Coordinates of C-alpha atoms in Angstrom, one line a residue:
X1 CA 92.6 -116.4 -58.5
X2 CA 91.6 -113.6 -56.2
X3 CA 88.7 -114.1 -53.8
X4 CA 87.7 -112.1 -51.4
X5 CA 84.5 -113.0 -49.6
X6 CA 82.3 -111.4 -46.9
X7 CA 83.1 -112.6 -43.5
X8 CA 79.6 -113.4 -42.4
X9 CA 79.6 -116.0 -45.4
X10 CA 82.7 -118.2 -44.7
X11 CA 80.6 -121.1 -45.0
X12 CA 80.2 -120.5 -48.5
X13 CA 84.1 -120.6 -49.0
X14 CA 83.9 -123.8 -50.8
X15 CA 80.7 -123.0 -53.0
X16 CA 82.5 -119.8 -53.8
X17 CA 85.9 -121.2 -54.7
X18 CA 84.5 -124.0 -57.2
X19 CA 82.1 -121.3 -59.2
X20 CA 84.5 -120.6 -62.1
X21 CA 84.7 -124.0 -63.1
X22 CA 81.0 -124.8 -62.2
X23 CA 79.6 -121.6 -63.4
X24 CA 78.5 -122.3 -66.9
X25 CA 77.3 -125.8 -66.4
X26 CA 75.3 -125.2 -62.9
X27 CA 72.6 -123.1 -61.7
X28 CA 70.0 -121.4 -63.3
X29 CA 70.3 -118.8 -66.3
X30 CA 67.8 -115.9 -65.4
X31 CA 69.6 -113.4 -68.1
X32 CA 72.3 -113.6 -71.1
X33 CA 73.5 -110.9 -72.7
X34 CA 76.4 -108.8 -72.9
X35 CA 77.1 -110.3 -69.0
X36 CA 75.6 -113.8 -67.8
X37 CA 73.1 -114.1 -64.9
X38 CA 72.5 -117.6 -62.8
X39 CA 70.9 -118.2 -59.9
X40 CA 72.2 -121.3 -57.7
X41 CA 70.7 -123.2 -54.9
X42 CA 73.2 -123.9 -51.8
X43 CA 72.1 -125.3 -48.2
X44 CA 68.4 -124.4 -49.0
X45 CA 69.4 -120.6 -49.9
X46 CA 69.7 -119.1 -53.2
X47 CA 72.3 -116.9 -54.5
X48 CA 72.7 -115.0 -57.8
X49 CA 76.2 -115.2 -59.8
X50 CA 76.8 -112.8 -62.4
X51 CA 79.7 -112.8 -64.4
X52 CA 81.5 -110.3 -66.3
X53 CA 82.4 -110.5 -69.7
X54 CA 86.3 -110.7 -70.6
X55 CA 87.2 -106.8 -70.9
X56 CA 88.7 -105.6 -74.1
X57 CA 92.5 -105.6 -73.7
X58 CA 92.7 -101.7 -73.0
X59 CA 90.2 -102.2 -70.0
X60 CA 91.9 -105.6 -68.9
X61 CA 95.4 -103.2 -68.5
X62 CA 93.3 -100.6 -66.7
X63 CA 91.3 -102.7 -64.2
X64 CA 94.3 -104.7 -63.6
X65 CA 96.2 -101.7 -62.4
X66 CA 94.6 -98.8 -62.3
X67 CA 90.5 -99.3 -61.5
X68 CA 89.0 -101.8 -59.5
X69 CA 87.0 -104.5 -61.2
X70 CA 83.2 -104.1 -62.1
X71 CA 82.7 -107.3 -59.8
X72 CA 85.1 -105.8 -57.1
X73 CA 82.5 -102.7 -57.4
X74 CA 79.6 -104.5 -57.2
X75 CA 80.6 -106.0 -53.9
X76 CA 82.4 -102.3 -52.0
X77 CA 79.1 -100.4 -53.1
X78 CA 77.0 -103.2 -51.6
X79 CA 78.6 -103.1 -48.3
X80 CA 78.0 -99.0 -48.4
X81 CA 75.0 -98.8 -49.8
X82 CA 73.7 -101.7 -46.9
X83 CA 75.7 -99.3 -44.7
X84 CA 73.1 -96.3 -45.4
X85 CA 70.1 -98.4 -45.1
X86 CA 69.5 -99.1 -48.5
X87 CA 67.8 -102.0 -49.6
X88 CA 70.3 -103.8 -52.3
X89 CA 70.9 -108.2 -52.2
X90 CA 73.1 -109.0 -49.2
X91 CA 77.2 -109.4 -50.7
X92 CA 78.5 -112.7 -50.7
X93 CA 82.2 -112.8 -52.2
X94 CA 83.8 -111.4 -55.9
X95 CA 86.4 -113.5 -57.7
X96 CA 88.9 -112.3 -60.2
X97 CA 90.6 -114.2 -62.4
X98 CA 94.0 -113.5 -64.5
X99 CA 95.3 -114.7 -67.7
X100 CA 98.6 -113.2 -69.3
X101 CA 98.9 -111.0 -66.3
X102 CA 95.6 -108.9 -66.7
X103 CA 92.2 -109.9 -65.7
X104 CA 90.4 -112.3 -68.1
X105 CA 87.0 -113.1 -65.9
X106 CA 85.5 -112.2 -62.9
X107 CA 82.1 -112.6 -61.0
X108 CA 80.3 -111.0 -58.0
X109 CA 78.2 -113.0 -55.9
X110 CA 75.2 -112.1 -53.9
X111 CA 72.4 -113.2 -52.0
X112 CA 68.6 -113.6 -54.0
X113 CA 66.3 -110.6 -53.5
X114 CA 62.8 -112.4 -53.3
X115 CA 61.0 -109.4 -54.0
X116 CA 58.7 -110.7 -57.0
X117 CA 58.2 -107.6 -58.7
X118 CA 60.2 -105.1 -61.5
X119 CA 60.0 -101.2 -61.6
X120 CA 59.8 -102.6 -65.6
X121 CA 55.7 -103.5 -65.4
X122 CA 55.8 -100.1 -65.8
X123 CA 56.8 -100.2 -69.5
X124 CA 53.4 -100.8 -70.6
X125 CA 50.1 -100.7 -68.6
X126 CA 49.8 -96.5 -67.9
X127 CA 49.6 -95.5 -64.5
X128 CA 46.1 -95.8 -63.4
X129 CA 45.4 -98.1 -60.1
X130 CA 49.5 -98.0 -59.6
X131 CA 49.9 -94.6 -58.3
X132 CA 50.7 -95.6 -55.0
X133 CA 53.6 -97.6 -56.4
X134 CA 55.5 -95.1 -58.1
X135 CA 54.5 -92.4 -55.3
X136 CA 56.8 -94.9 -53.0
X137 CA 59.5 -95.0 -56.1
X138 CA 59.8 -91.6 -55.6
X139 CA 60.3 -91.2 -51.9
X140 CA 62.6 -94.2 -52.5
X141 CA 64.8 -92.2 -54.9
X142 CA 64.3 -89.2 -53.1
X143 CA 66.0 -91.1 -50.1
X144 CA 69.0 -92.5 -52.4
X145 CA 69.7 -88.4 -54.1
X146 CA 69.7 -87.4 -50.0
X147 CA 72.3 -89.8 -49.2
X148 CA 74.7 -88.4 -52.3
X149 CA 73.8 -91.7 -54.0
X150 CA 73.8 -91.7 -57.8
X151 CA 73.1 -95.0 -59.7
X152 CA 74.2 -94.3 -63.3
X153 CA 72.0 -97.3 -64.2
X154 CA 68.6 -96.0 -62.9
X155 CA 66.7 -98.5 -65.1
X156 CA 63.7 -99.9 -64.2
X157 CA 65.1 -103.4 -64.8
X158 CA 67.2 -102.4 -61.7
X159 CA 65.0 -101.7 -59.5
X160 CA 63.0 -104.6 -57.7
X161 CA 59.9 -104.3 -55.3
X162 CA 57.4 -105.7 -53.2
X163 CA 53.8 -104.7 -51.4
X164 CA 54.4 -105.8 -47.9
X165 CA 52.1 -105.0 -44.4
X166 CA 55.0 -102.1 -43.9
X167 CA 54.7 -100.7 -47.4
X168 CA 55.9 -101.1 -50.7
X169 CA 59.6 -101.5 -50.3
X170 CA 62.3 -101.7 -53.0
X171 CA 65.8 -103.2 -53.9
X172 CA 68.4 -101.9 -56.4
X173 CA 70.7 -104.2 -58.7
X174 CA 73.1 -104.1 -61.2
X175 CA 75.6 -102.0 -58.9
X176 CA 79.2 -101.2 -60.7
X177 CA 78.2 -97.7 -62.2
X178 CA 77.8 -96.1 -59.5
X179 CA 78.9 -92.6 -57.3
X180 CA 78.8 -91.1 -54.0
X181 CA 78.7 -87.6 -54.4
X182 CA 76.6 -84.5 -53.6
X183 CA 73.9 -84.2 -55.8
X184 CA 72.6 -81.0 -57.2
X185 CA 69.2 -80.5 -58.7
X186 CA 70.0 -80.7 -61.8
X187 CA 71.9 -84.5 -61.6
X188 CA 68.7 -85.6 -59.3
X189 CA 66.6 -85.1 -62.3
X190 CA 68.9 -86.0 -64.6
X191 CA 68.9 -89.6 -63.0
X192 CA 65.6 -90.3 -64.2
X193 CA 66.3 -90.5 -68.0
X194 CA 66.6 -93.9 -68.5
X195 CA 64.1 -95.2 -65.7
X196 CA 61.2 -95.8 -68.0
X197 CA 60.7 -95.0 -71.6
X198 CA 56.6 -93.9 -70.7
X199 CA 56.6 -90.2 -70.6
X200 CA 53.6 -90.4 -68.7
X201 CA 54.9 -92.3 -66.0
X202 CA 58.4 -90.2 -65.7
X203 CA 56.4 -87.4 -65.4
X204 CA 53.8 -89.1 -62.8
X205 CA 57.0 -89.8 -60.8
X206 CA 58.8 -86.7 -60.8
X207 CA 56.1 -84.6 -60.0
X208 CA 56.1 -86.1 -56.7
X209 CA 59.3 -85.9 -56.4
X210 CA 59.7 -82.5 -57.0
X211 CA 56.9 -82.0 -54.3
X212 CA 58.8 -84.2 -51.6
X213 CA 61.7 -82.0 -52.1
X214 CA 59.8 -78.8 -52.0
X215 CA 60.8 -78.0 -55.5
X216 CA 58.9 -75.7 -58.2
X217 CA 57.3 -78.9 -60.0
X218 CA 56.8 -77.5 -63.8
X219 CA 60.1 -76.7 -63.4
X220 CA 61.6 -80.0 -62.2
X221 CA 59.4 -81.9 -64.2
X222 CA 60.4 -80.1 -67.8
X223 CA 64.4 -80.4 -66.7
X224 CA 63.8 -84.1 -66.1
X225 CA 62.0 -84.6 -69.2
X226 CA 64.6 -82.7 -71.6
X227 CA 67.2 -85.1 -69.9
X228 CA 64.7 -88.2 -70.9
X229 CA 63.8 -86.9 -74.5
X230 CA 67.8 -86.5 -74.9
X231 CA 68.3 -89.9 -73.6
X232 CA 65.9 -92.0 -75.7
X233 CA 66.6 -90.3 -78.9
X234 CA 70.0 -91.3 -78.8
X235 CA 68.7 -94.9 -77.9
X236 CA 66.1 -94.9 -81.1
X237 CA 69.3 -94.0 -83.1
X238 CA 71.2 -96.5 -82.0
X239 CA 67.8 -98.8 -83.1
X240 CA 67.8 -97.5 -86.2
X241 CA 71.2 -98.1 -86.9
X242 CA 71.6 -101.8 -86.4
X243 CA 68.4 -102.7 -88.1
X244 CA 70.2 -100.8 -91.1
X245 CA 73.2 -102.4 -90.8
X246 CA 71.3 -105.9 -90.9
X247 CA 69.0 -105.0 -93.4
X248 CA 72.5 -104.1 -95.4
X249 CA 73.8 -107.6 -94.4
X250 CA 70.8 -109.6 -95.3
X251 CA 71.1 -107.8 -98.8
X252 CA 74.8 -108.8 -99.3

């Protein structure tokens, strides 16, 4: 087992160390899917575990020897992205685990963002009586495209918030597809096709974007929207293609 854990948290060594064994059996499941979510309690703090599923063998060779894992990721882009003042939970440890001689699990372990709120609310509802939200999303991302910061996972599921006296301030999650690059026009806008399916609201939030950055907004706004339309028609394809292929197995 490899596990490397953040120096200001040695007093989570043992909590840390016991987590493969304890993981499916303790804590709290906040989401199941393709990876596994729990949140644990531990000396009156709460930290969210999230393990990886087992990589297919091709991916178990490369991460073992040629990529670092997603859970290693998680915790290095944590650490930078805290670096540049951006809000993301607090890194606690990552553990790796080998079977065979290739990695079989691994999990990333961070502090709980307590920010009660999703960028997701904005799925449904419209805009009116939240503009000041997404007009502080915008500066936010505006802020993260500055810094050369380009999550590749710009959901609105990722993104966490909270009103507080200072402002509405927000978090980003979900960490391992991520890059540090430049960022020209074109990938800013292009970051915002999966945020949120409402066109309305992508275009709400670009538009002030686009005015924050001092850029031509029809322009910005139409680039952004072609990269959105491209993006969710390839997602109601997809739809349409598993509830085919069950329909087909219901029939057999």
């Amino acid at each position: 087992m490899k596990l490397v854990l953040n120096p200001s948290y040695c007093q989570l060594r043992n909590f840390v160390q016991k987590l493969p064994i304890s993981f499916p059996t303790l804590g709290d499941c906040i989401y199941k899917a393709r990876n596994e979510l729990r949140k644990f309690s531990y000396e009156g703090r709460w930290y969210v575990v999230k393990n990886y599923k087992v990589p297919l063998f091709i991916n178990r060779i490369a991460y073992t020897f040629f990529r670092p894992s997603k859970a290693s990721r998680a915790y290095e882009y944590a650490l930078k992205l805290r670096s540049m003042g951006i809000e993301t939970p607090a890194p606690v440890a990552y553990i790796e685990l080998k079977s065979g001689g290739l990695l079989q699990h691994s999990f990333f372990v961070s502090e709980n963002c307590s920010y009660p709120r999703m960028m997701r609310e904005f799925e449904e509802g419209g805009i009116a009586g939240r503009e000041d939200i997404l007009e502080a999303f915008a500066a936010f991302t505006v802020d993260l495209h500055k810094k050369g910061v380009l999550h590749l996972d710009y959901s609105a599921g990722n993104i966490l918030f909270d009103k507080q006296e200072e402002g509405i301030v927000f978090s980003i999650i979900d960490l391992n597809r991520m890059r540090f690059i430049p960022m020209t026009p074109k990938m800013c806008l292009a970051n915002f096709n999966r945020f949120c399916r409402d066109e309305s609201v992508v275009r709400y939030v670009v538009g002030v974007y686009a005015r924050l950055r001092g850029w031509d907004e029809v322009t910005s706004t139409e680039e952004a929207l072609r990269a959105h339309r491209e993006f969710w028609t390839k997602i109601e394809r997809k739809d349409a293609l598993k509830c085919r292929r069950k329909r087909l197995r219901f029939l057999k």
